[in-house]
Short mmCIF file of C-alpha atoms and ligand atoms in Angstrom, two decimals:
data_model
loop_
_atom_site.label_atom_id
_atom_site.label_comp_id
_atom_site.label_asym_id
_atom_site.label_seq_id
_atom_site.Cartn_x
_atom_site.Cartn_y
_atom_site.Cartn_z
CA UNK A 1 18.32 -70.12 -188.22
CA UNK A 2 20.44 -71.84 -190.84
CA UNK A 3 22.77 -69.99 -192.96
CA UNK A 4 21.11 -70.04 -196.44
CA UNK A 5 23.58 -70.69 -198.95
CA UNK A 6 24.06 -67.94 -201.79
CA UNK A 7 21.83 -68.93 -205.02
CA UNK A 8 25.25 -69.64 -207.52
CA UNK A 9 22.42 -68.36 -210.36
CA UNK A 10 22.71 -64.38 -208.69
CA UNK A 11 26.82 -64.78 -209.48
CA UNK A 12 25.72 -65.58 -212.76
CA UNK A 13 23.77 -62.57 -213.36
CA UNK A 14 26.31 -60.42 -211.65
CA UNK A 15 28.12 -61.05 -214.74
CA UNK A 16 27.95 -59.07 -217.96
CA UNK A 17 28.53 -61.75 -220.47
CA UNK A 18 29.48 -61.58 -223.98
CA UNK A 19 28.18 -63.97 -226.64
CA UNK A 20 29.26 -66.94 -227.13
CA UNK A 21 32.40 -67.37 -229.20
CA UNK A 22 33.55 -64.04 -228.63
CA UNK A 23 37.25 -63.57 -229.69
CA UNK A 24 39.65 -62.36 -226.93
CA UNK A 25 43.20 -61.44 -227.15
CA UNK A 26 45.87 -59.01 -227.51
CA UNK A 27 47.59 -57.28 -230.58
CA UNK A 28 50.82 -55.98 -231.48
CA UNK A 29 53.03 -54.70 -234.66
CA UNK A 30 56.20 -55.83 -236.31
CA UNK A 31 58.07 -52.89 -235.53
CA UNK A 32 57.14 -52.34 -232.19
CA UNK A 33 57.75 -55.53 -230.68
CA UNK A 34 60.39 -57.61 -233.26
CA UNK A 35 63.87 -56.17 -233.33
CA UNK A 36 66.37 -57.94 -235.36
CA UNK A 37 65.80 -55.09 -237.77
CA UNK A 38 69.35 -56.67 -240.10
CA UNK A 39 68.58 -59.88 -239.40
CA UNK A 40 68.01 -62.63 -241.94
CA UNK A 41 67.89 -60.40 -245.27
CA UNK A 42 65.59 -57.73 -243.53
CA UNK A 43 66.10 -54.10 -245.27
CA UNK A 44 65.24 -50.98 -243.36
CA UNK A 45 61.58 -49.68 -243.43
CA UNK A 46 60.62 -45.95 -243.15
CA UNK A 47 60.45 -46.02 -239.45
CA UNK A 48 64.10 -47.07 -239.13
CA UNK A 49 64.88 -44.07 -241.36
CA UNK A 50 62.80 -41.64 -239.21
CA UNK A 51 64.05 -42.94 -235.92
CA UNK A 52 67.59 -42.10 -237.23
CA UNK A 53 66.63 -38.99 -238.33
CA UNK A 54 67.82 -36.27 -235.31
CA UNK A 55 64.86 -34.74 -233.67
CA UNK A 56 61.79 -36.96 -235.02
CA UNK A 57 61.52 -39.69 -231.91
CA UNK A 58 61.94 -39.60 -228.06
CA UNK A 59 65.57 -39.53 -227.14
CA UNK A 60 66.17 -41.27 -230.95
CA UNK A 61 64.57 -44.74 -229.70
CA UNK A 62 64.83 -47.20 -232.48
CA UNK A 63 63.20 -50.32 -232.85
CA UNK A 64 66.63 -52.35 -233.57
CA UNK A 65 65.75 -54.43 -230.38
CA UNK A 66 62.83 -53.48 -229.44
CA UNK A 67 60.97 -56.40 -227.21
CA UNK A 68 63.84 -58.82 -228.99
CA UNK A 69 60.29 -60.78 -230.02
CA UNK A 70 62.06 -62.24 -233.17
CA UNK A 71 64.12 -63.89 -230.80
CA UNK A 72 61.93 -64.58 -228.05
CA UNK A 73 58.78 -65.43 -229.77
CA UNK A 74 58.28 -68.93 -228.36
CA UNK A 75 58.36 -67.31 -224.58
CA UNK A 76 55.95 -64.53 -225.61
CA UNK A 77 53.41 -67.09 -227.31
CA UNK A 78 53.71 -69.10 -223.59
CA UNK A 79 52.90 -66.19 -222.21
CA UNK A 80 49.91 -65.66 -224.19
CA UNK A 81 48.61 -69.00 -223.78
CA UNK A 82 49.13 -68.47 -219.78
CA UNK A 83 47.24 -65.24 -219.75
CA UNK A 84 44.37 -67.27 -221.88
CA UNK A 85 44.50 -65.11 -224.73
CA UNK A 86 42.50 -67.14 -227.64
CA UNK A 87 43.46 -64.60 -230.43
CA UNK A 88 46.87 -62.94 -231.29
CA UNK A 89 47.07 -60.52 -233.61
CA UNK A 90 50.72 -59.54 -234.88
CA UNK A 91 51.48 -57.61 -237.98
CA UNK A 92 54.17 -58.84 -240.84
CA UNK A 93 57.18 -56.67 -241.79
CA UNK A 94 57.28 -55.83 -245.55
CA UNK A 95 61.14 -55.54 -245.12
CA UNK A 96 61.57 -59.11 -244.13
CA UNK A 97 59.51 -60.60 -246.43
CA UNK A 98 60.50 -58.48 -249.65
CA UNK A 99 63.72 -56.79 -248.63
CA UNK A 100 63.57 -54.76 -252.07
CA UNK A 101 59.62 -53.95 -251.45
CA UNK A 102 58.46 -55.19 -255.00
CA UNK A 103 61.06 -58.09 -255.88
CA UNK A 104 61.35 -61.71 -254.85
CA UNK A 105 60.29 -62.90 -251.85
CA UNK A 106 63.01 -63.64 -249.02
CA UNK A 107 62.20 -66.93 -247.77
CA UNK A 108 63.77 -66.57 -244.34
CA UNK A 109 61.43 -63.42 -243.46
CA UNK A 110 58.71 -65.72 -244.44
CA UNK A 111 60.16 -68.35 -241.99
CA UNK A 112 59.94 -66.32 -238.86
CA UNK A 113 56.04 -65.81 -239.18
CA UNK A 114 55.74 -69.53 -240.49
CA UNK A 115 57.21 -70.58 -236.75
CA UNK A 116 54.98 -67.79 -235.12
CA UNK A 117 51.99 -69.30 -236.24
CA UNK A 118 52.71 -72.96 -235.69
CA UNK A 119 53.91 -72.26 -232.08
CA UNK A 120 50.41 -69.91 -231.60
CA UNK A 121 48.45 -72.94 -232.98
CA UNK A 122 50.24 -75.27 -231.00
CA UNK A 123 49.12 -73.13 -227.71
CA UNK A 124 45.65 -73.33 -229.00
CA UNK A 125 46.15 -69.55 -229.67
CA UNK A 126 44.34 -68.13 -233.39
CA UNK A 127 46.77 -65.94 -235.06
CA UNK A 128 45.49 -63.13 -237.06
CA UNK A 129 47.78 -61.57 -239.24
CA UNK A 130 48.18 -57.55 -240.77
CA UNK A 131 49.96 -57.10 -243.83
CA UNK A 132 50.68 -53.72 -243.00
CA UNK A 133 51.30 -51.96 -239.55
CA UNK A 134 53.30 -48.81 -241.07
CA UNK A 135 56.73 -50.23 -241.99
CA UNK A 136 57.02 -49.57 -245.57
CA UNK A 137 60.62 -50.85 -247.23
CA UNK A 138 62.37 -47.61 -247.53
CA UNK A 139 63.38 -48.36 -251.15
CA UNK A 140 59.64 -47.88 -251.53
CA UNK A 141 59.72 -45.02 -250.17
CA UNK A 142 62.57 -43.67 -252.20
CA UNK A 143 60.31 -44.03 -255.38
CA UNK A 144 57.37 -41.66 -253.42
CA UNK A 145 55.69 -44.48 -251.04
CA UNK A 146 52.39 -44.03 -250.78
CA UNK A 147 52.34 -40.90 -253.14
CA UNK A 148 53.25 -43.81 -256.11
CA UNK A 149 50.41 -45.96 -257.29
CA UNK A 150 52.76 -48.82 -257.77
CA UNK A 151 53.25 -49.04 -254.22
CA UNK A 152 49.13 -50.35 -253.64
CA UNK A 153 50.06 -52.93 -256.45
CA UNK A 154 53.13 -53.82 -254.45
CA UNK A 155 50.98 -54.56 -251.15
CA UNK A 156 48.89 -56.89 -253.02
CA UNK A 157 52.15 -58.86 -254.24
CA UNK A 158 52.97 -58.45 -250.50
CA UNK A 159 49.72 -60.27 -249.59
CA UNK A 160 49.87 -62.87 -252.37
CA UNK A 161 53.35 -63.94 -251.04
CA UNK A 162 52.80 -63.80 -247.54
CA UNK A 163 48.54 -65.63 -247.79
CA UNK A 164 50.44 -68.53 -249.80
CA UNK A 165 53.07 -69.09 -247.34
CA UNK A 166 50.52 -68.92 -244.01
CA UNK A 167 47.05 -69.19 -245.84
CA UNK A 168 46.66 -72.78 -244.57
CA UNK A 169 46.76 -72.03 -240.72
CA UNK A 170 46.18 -68.18 -240.89
CA UNK A 171 42.07 -67.96 -241.28
CA UNK A 172 41.79 -64.26 -240.65
CA UNK A 173 43.85 -61.38 -242.57
CA UNK A 174 43.93 -57.58 -242.23
CA UNK A 175 45.20 -55.89 -245.33
CA UNK A 176 46.32 -52.45 -243.46
CA UNK A 177 46.19 -50.79 -239.83
CA UNK A 178 45.00 -47.23 -239.14
CA UNK A 179 45.88 -45.94 -242.86
CA UNK A 180 44.48 -42.98 -241.15
CA UNK A 181 48.36 -42.60 -239.43
CA UNK A 182 50.05 -43.85 -242.45
CA UNK A 183 48.17 -41.27 -244.49
CA UNK A 184 47.97 -37.81 -242.17
CA UNK A 185 50.87 -38.41 -239.88
CA UNK A 186 52.68 -40.07 -242.25
CA UNK A 187 52.55 -37.42 -245.40
CA UNK A 188 50.37 -34.57 -243.81
CA UNK A 189 51.96 -33.61 -240.16
CA UNK A 190 54.76 -35.55 -240.36
CA UNK A 191 54.59 -36.92 -237.12
CA UNK A 192 55.21 -40.33 -237.98
CA UNK A 193 57.28 -41.74 -241.11
CA UNK A 194 58.32 -40.83 -243.79
CA UNK A 195 57.65 -37.53 -242.12
CA UNK A 196 56.70 -35.22 -245.10
CA UNK A 197 54.26 -32.65 -244.66
CA UNK A 198 52.26 -32.02 -247.75
CA UNK A 199 48.56 -31.97 -247.98
CA UNK A 200 48.36 -33.05 -251.10
CA UNK A 201 51.02 -35.95 -250.70
CA UNK A 202 48.71 -37.38 -247.77
CA UNK A 203 45.79 -36.98 -249.81
CA UNK A 204 47.35 -39.23 -252.35
CA UNK A 205 48.69 -41.66 -249.90
CA UNK A 206 45.07 -42.06 -248.72
CA UNK A 207 43.60 -43.13 -252.21
CA UNK A 208 46.67 -45.45 -252.65
CA UNK A 209 46.05 -46.95 -249.23
CA UNK A 210 42.87 -47.73 -250.25
CA UNK A 211 43.51 -48.87 -253.20
CA UNK A 212 46.22 -51.38 -251.75
CA UNK A 213 43.76 -52.40 -249.20
CA UNK A 214 41.15 -53.54 -252.26
CA UNK A 215 43.71 -55.28 -254.21
CA UNK A 216 45.03 -56.83 -251.36
CA UNK A 217 41.47 -58.44 -250.41
CA UNK A 218 41.59 -59.64 -253.78
CA UNK A 219 44.83 -61.32 -253.60
CA UNK A 220 44.14 -62.52 -250.19
CA UNK A 221 40.82 -64.32 -251.47
CA UNK A 222 42.42 -65.46 -254.25
CA UNK A 223 44.77 -67.17 -251.95
CA UNK A 224 42.00 -68.87 -250.01
CA UNK A 225 41.65 -66.23 -247.01
CA UNK A 226 38.77 -67.36 -245.29
CA UNK A 227 38.01 -63.86 -243.07
CA UNK A 228 39.30 -60.69 -244.73
CA UNK A 229 39.45 -57.21 -242.73
CA UNK A 230 40.18 -53.69 -242.94
CA UNK A 231 41.57 -52.05 -239.39
CA UNK A 232 40.48 -48.35 -238.97
CA UNK A 233 41.18 -45.84 -236.38
CA UNK A 234 37.69 -44.56 -236.10
CA UNK A 235 36.60 -41.24 -234.35
CA UNK A 236 33.91 -40.46 -232.36
CA UNK A 237 33.96 -36.59 -233.16
CA UNK A 238 31.55 -34.58 -231.34
CA UNK A 239 30.96 -30.58 -231.57
CA UNK A 240 31.46 -28.19 -228.80
CA UNK A 241 28.02 -26.77 -229.18
CA UNK A 242 25.76 -29.35 -231.07
CA UNK A 243 23.05 -26.33 -231.52
CA UNK A 244 25.66 -24.72 -233.81
CA UNK A 245 25.60 -25.18 -237.20
CA UNK A 246 29.14 -24.04 -237.71
CA UNK A 247 30.26 -26.43 -235.12
CA UNK A 248 28.18 -29.25 -236.81
CA UNK A 249 30.01 -28.39 -240.36
CA UNK A 250 33.40 -28.15 -238.62
CA UNK A 251 32.56 -32.27 -237.27
CA UNK A 252 31.29 -33.34 -240.50
CA UNK A 253 34.62 -32.41 -242.09
CA UNK A 254 36.68 -34.10 -239.22
CA UNK A 255 34.39 -37.05 -239.50
CA UNK A 256 34.85 -36.80 -243.12
CA UNK A 257 39.04 -37.39 -242.64
CA UNK A 258 38.52 -39.65 -239.76
CA UNK A 259 35.64 -41.98 -240.72
CA UNK A 260 33.84 -41.87 -244.14
CA UNK A 261 36.29 -41.18 -246.56
CA UNK A 262 37.33 -44.75 -245.44
CA UNK A 263 34.45 -46.24 -244.32
CA UNK A 264 32.20 -45.26 -247.39
CA UNK A 265 35.11 -45.70 -249.94
CA UNK A 266 35.32 -49.52 -248.11
CA UNK A 267 31.50 -50.36 -247.38
CA UNK A 268 29.50 -47.68 -249.67
CA UNK A 269 31.42 -48.33 -253.30
CA UNK A 270 32.61 -44.74 -253.25
CA UNK A 271 34.29 -41.54 -251.63
CA UNK A 272 31.54 -39.29 -249.85
CA UNK A 273 30.33 -36.21 -251.98
CA UNK A 274 32.28 -33.78 -249.64
CA UNK A 275 35.53 -35.94 -249.21
CA UNK A 276 35.62 -36.34 -253.15
CA UNK A 277 35.09 -32.48 -253.38
CA UNK A 278 38.18 -32.40 -250.73
CA UNK A 279 40.26 -34.38 -253.01
CA UNK A 280 39.34 -32.21 -255.95
CA UNK A 281 40.19 -29.24 -254.00
CA UNK A 282 43.83 -30.85 -253.77
CA UNK A 283 44.07 -31.81 -257.18
CA UNK A 284 44.10 -35.48 -256.08
CA UNK A 285 40.90 -36.28 -258.10
CA UNK A 286 43.12 -36.96 -260.84
CA UNK A 287 44.55 -40.08 -258.93
CA UNK A 288 41.16 -41.71 -258.96
CA UNK A 289 41.33 -43.96 -262.10
CA UNK A 290 38.04 -45.62 -263.49
CA UNK A 291 37.48 -48.57 -261.73
CA UNK A 292 39.51 -47.92 -258.70
CA UNK A 293 36.43 -47.64 -256.51
CA UNK A 294 35.02 -50.89 -257.13
CA UNK A 295 38.09 -52.35 -256.31
CA UNK A 296 38.56 -50.47 -253.04
CA UNK A 297 34.71 -51.38 -252.04
CA UNK A 298 35.70 -55.06 -252.52
CA UNK A 299 33.53 -57.28 -249.69
CA UNK A 300 35.79 -57.81 -246.44
CA UNK A 301 34.15 -60.10 -243.60
CA UNK A 302 35.27 -57.66 -240.72
CA UNK A 303 35.70 -54.59 -240.13
CA UNK A 304 38.43 -54.06 -237.25
CA UNK A 305 37.75 -50.78 -234.80
CA UNK A 306 40.79 -49.52 -232.94
CA UNK A 307 39.48 -46.99 -230.52
CA UNK A 308 41.56 -44.81 -227.33
CA UNK A 309 39.94 -41.43 -227.48
CA UNK A 310 37.17 -39.47 -228.25
CA UNK A 311 37.66 -35.88 -230.02
CA UNK A 312 35.78 -32.63 -229.85
CA UNK A 313 35.41 -29.84 -232.28
CA UNK A 314 34.42 -26.40 -233.02
CA UNK A 315 34.19 -23.74 -235.96
CA UNK A 316 36.55 -20.65 -235.44
CA UNK A 317 38.31 -17.99 -237.66
CA UNK A 318 41.68 -18.37 -238.26
CA UNK A 319 42.11 -21.84 -236.58
CA UNK A 320 42.83 -25.22 -238.31
CA UNK A 321 42.77 -28.77 -236.70
CA UNK A 322 46.61 -28.79 -238.13
CA UNK A 323 48.34 -30.52 -241.02
CA UNK A 324 47.15 -33.87 -240.31
CA UNK A 325 43.63 -32.57 -241.36
CA UNK A 326 43.88 -31.15 -244.93
CA UNK A 327 41.10 -28.28 -245.62
CA UNK A 328 40.20 -28.23 -241.98
CA UNK A 329 40.55 -24.17 -241.76
CA UNK A 330 37.97 -22.73 -239.45
CA UNK A 331 37.87 -25.98 -237.43
CA UNK A 332 39.52 -26.36 -234.24
CA UNK A 333 39.89 -28.90 -231.73
CA UNK A 334 38.66 -28.53 -228.00
CA UNK A 335 40.39 -29.58 -224.97
CA UNK A 336 37.98 -32.12 -223.35
CA UNK A 337 37.40 -31.89 -219.44
CA UNK A 338 37.90 -35.66 -219.12
CA UNK A 339 40.76 -37.52 -217.67
CA UNK A 340 43.88 -38.36 -219.51
CA UNK A 341 46.30 -41.49 -220.15
CA UNK A 342 49.91 -40.87 -220.16
CA UNK A 343 49.68 -39.79 -223.81
CA UNK A 344 47.36 -37.09 -222.48
CA UNK A 345 44.62 -38.65 -224.38
CA UNK A 346 41.18 -38.18 -223.07
CA UNK A 347 39.25 -40.86 -221.54
CA UNK A 348 35.64 -41.67 -222.24
CA UNK A 349 34.28 -44.70 -222.66
CA UNK A 350 30.56 -43.68 -223.73
CA UNK A 351 32.39 -42.43 -227.23
CA UNK A 352 33.27 -46.24 -227.94
CA UNK A 353 29.59 -46.87 -227.28
CA UNK A 354 28.52 -44.23 -229.65
CA UNK A 355 30.81 -44.90 -232.39
CA UNK A 356 29.59 -48.77 -232.41
CA UNK A 357 26.27 -47.87 -232.45
CA UNK A 358 26.81 -45.19 -235.45
CA UNK A 359 28.54 -47.90 -237.21
CA UNK A 360 25.84 -50.43 -236.78
CA UNK A 361 23.36 -48.13 -238.24
CA UNK A 362 25.26 -46.40 -241.35
CA UNK A 363 27.45 -49.49 -242.11
CA UNK A 364 25.27 -52.51 -240.73
CA UNK A 365 26.08 -55.68 -242.16
CA UNK A 366 29.83 -55.73 -241.47
CA UNK A 367 31.16 -57.47 -238.54
CA UNK A 368 32.87 -55.55 -236.23
CA UNK A 369 35.82 -56.55 -233.95
CA UNK A 370 37.81 -54.14 -231.57
CA UNK A 371 41.17 -54.67 -232.86
CA UNK A 372 43.15 -52.28 -230.51
CA UNK A 373 41.55 -50.66 -227.04
CA UNK A 374 43.94 -49.75 -224.05
CA UNK A 375 46.01 -47.25 -222.67
CA UNK A 376 49.20 -45.84 -221.70
CA UNK A 377 50.21 -45.37 -218.20
CA UNK A 378 53.63 -44.57 -216.25
CA UNK A 379 53.47 -47.47 -214.89
CA UNK A 380 56.23 -49.02 -211.93
CA UNK A 381 57.13 -51.98 -211.27
CA UNK A 382 57.76 -52.80 -207.88
CA UNK A 383 59.22 -56.07 -206.93
CA UNK A 384 57.36 -58.72 -209.35
CA UNK A 385 54.19 -56.59 -209.62
CA UNK A 386 52.95 -53.43 -211.37
CA UNK A 387 49.72 -52.11 -209.89
CA UNK A 388 47.99 -50.57 -212.71
CA UNK A 389 44.49 -49.67 -211.23
CA UNK A 390 44.21 -47.03 -214.00
CA UNK A 391 44.42 -49.27 -216.79
CA UNK A 392 42.02 -52.21 -215.35
CA UNK A 393 39.67 -48.99 -215.07
CA UNK A 394 40.54 -48.10 -218.61
CA UNK A 395 39.67 -51.45 -219.76
CA UNK A 396 36.72 -52.32 -217.87
CA UNK A 397 34.93 -49.16 -218.96
CA UNK A 398 35.74 -49.61 -222.36
CA UNK A 399 34.60 -53.37 -222.24
CA UNK A 400 31.61 -52.32 -220.78
CA UNK A 401 30.69 -50.12 -223.81
CA UNK A 402 31.45 -52.93 -225.65
CA UNK A 403 29.04 -54.72 -223.80
CA UNK A 404 26.00 -52.07 -223.97
CA UNK A 405 26.60 -51.66 -227.66
CA UNK A 406 26.49 -55.35 -228.06
CA UNK A 407 22.93 -55.61 -226.22
CA UNK A 408 21.48 -53.23 -228.08
CA UNK A 409 22.57 -54.97 -231.66
CA UNK A 410 26.14 -53.93 -232.41
CA UNK A 411 27.52 -57.10 -234.14
CA UNK A 412 31.00 -56.69 -232.07
CA UNK A 413 32.65 -60.43 -232.40
CA UNK A 414 35.71 -59.70 -230.39
CA UNK A 415 37.55 -57.89 -228.44
CA UNK A 416 41.80 -57.32 -228.54
CA UNK A 417 43.95 -55.25 -226.12
CA UNK A 418 46.53 -52.98 -227.08
CA UNK A 419 49.02 -53.96 -226.48
CA UNK A 420 50.13 -57.69 -225.33
CA UNK A 421 53.53 -55.82 -224.53
CA UNK A 422 55.26 -52.81 -223.55
CA UNK A 423 56.74 -51.86 -226.84
CA UNK A 424 58.12 -48.87 -229.32
CA UNK A 425 55.69 -46.46 -229.49
CA UNK A 426 56.64 -45.05 -232.34
CA UNK A 427 57.70 -41.42 -232.13
CA UNK A 428 57.21 -41.76 -228.23
CA UNK A 429 59.77 -44.42 -228.60
CA UNK A 430 59.86 -46.32 -225.38
CA UNK A 431 58.89 -43.72 -223.13
CA UNK A 432 55.00 -44.94 -223.13
CA UNK A 433 53.70 -48.35 -221.87
CA UNK A 434 50.52 -49.52 -223.49
CA UNK A 435 51.13 -53.44 -222.56
CA UNK A 436 49.29 -55.50 -220.03
CA UNK A 437 52.59 -57.11 -219.93
CA UNK A 438 55.75 -54.92 -218.60
CA UNK A 439 58.79 -55.41 -220.29
CA UNK A 440 62.30 -53.97 -219.03
CA UNK A 441 64.04 -53.36 -221.95
CA UNK A 442 67.27 -53.72 -220.48
CA UNK A 443 66.83 -57.47 -219.49
CA UNK A 444 63.96 -58.31 -221.84
CA UNK A 445 62.41 -59.55 -218.38
CA UNK A 446 58.02 -59.63 -219.05
CA UNK A 447 56.30 -59.23 -215.91
CA UNK A 448 52.54 -59.58 -216.49
CA UNK A 449 50.67 -56.67 -215.22
CA UNK A 450 47.54 -56.53 -212.89
CA UNK A 451 45.46 -55.41 -215.93
CA UNK A 452 46.82 -58.73 -217.55
CA UNK A 453 45.63 -60.98 -214.67
CA UNK A 454 42.35 -58.79 -214.74
CA UNK A 455 42.08 -59.56 -218.28
CA UNK A 456 42.81 -63.53 -217.75
CA UNK A 457 39.85 -63.42 -215.70
CA UNK A 458 37.86 -61.27 -218.13
CA UNK A 459 38.49 -64.19 -220.78
CA UNK A 460 37.98 -67.05 -218.65
CA UNK A 461 34.28 -65.91 -217.34
CA UNK A 462 33.43 -64.22 -221.07
CA UNK A 463 32.67 -61.51 -219.28
CA UNK A 464 32.81 -58.53 -216.80
CA UNK A 465 31.72 -59.18 -212.80
O1 LIG B 1 50.90 -47.97 -231.03
C1 LIG B 1 49.66 -47.83 -231.88
C2 LIG B 1 49.53 -49.04 -232.68
O2 LIG B 1 50.63 -49.08 -233.32
C3 LIG B 1 48.42 -48.24 -233.33
N1 LIG B 1 47.05 -48.10 -232.72
C4 LIG B 1 47.68 -47.40 -231.59
C5 LIG B 1 48.24 -47.26 -230.83
C6 LIG B 1 48.98 -46.53 -229.57
O3 LIG B 1 49.03 -45.35 -229.99
#
C-alpha cells in the first residue's frame, strides 16, 4: 500500500485561529524597566520614595536601574522584532516629561519616547502608549496626589504634551493603567506607593483618577489621537455559595469596587447606585462636581483588560476583605483550591472567559483588548535556557479562554503578554519574574524563555495548535 500524505487542511483545522488582524504583543511599564532614575531631568516619583522607605519593598529594591531599558531600548526593540511582536505597550514616566508634575515640559524626557517610538516603527512594531502606570511625580503627592482634584487636570496636561510630540506616530493611547491599584493599594491598604491607609483618600483617588481619565481622553482627542483607551484590572468575583444571598451581596460589593465603579462611570455615564452610596458613606460624594460624570464618560475606542486571577468571596461576621476594599465589613475572601503562581495567585483561565462574556453582555459596543496577562514563576536559567513550562501552560490556557470568548461573540481585538521582560514587580522588587524574557540583573543579559519561543509560534500562526 502507498502511504497517503496527511491532508494539510487537517493541520489547519487543528489550529485555534484568532480573527484576522488580531493584535499580538507584550507590555511593560516605565518604572518597572527603564532605570535611569535621575537622568535627563527626571525627578523622583512616588515609587522612588516608597522604595526608599524601610520595610516597604522586598529587600529595599528600587527602580533606579531596573532593566536599564532607558539605555538598552534599541536592543530591546530588536529582541521584540525577533520574537515577532506586532504591538508593544509601554508607559511614559510623568516625572521625565514634567519633572515638577504640572509645569513646563522637559524636552529631554519626551526625546526618549520619541526615539523609542521611531525604533519600534522602524522594526514594524506598533507602539501603544500609556500615560499613567503609577509613577506619579513625588512633588504632586506632596500636594495631595490623587486626593487632590488638581492632579486630574495635570494628567490631562501630560496627555496634551505627550500626544503633541508623539501623536503623529502613536495611534493608540491609554490614559490609566489599573486605577484600582493606584487608588485602593496606593491610598487604601498602603501596599503600593504612596503607601497611605485611608479609605476616604482611596475613594477620593478613585474619583480623581476617573476625572483625570476623562479629561485626558478629551486632551488626547484634541491632539489627534486615533484610538483612545483605558486599561482596568477587572475581576471575576465568584460567590462561595451561589445559592446564599449573603454571599451574593458580598460579591456585589467587591464587584462594585473592582469592576462597576470604573466600568459604569466610563461606559454607562455615571457611578452605579451602590457605589454612589459608598462614596456618600465616606463623605466623598461631595467631591463629585456637576459635569464630572459626563467628562468621565467621554467615549473611548477600546477597553484594556488586565487579567491574572479569579476571586471568591463570602459573607461572614466580624470579617472584611481588607483595607483595599473600603466598606467591605461582612465580606471576606475565600481561599481557592487551585494551583497558584509564584505570587500565590490562583490560576483558573475559565474566569477570564467568564469576565469577557460578562463584559460583552453588560457593556456591549466597546472593543476589548487583553492589555496584560501572564504569570510569575520561580524560573531557573540553566545555561542559555529557561524551561518555563508552567508559564506556557498559563498563557496557553488563558489564550484558549480568550479564543472561546471570541468564538462566542466577545469583541476582543488583541492580546499582550505581561511582561516582555522580567522587571521590578513593585513591592516584590526583583523577587518575582513575569517576563517571557529572562533578565540577569547583574549583567543585564536578556534570554528569551521557552515561553517567548512558544509565543512567537502562536503569533506566527495567529492561533494555538
Ligand atoms: O507588574 C504588574 C503591572 O505593573 C500591572 N499589572 C499587574 C502586573 C503584575 O503584578
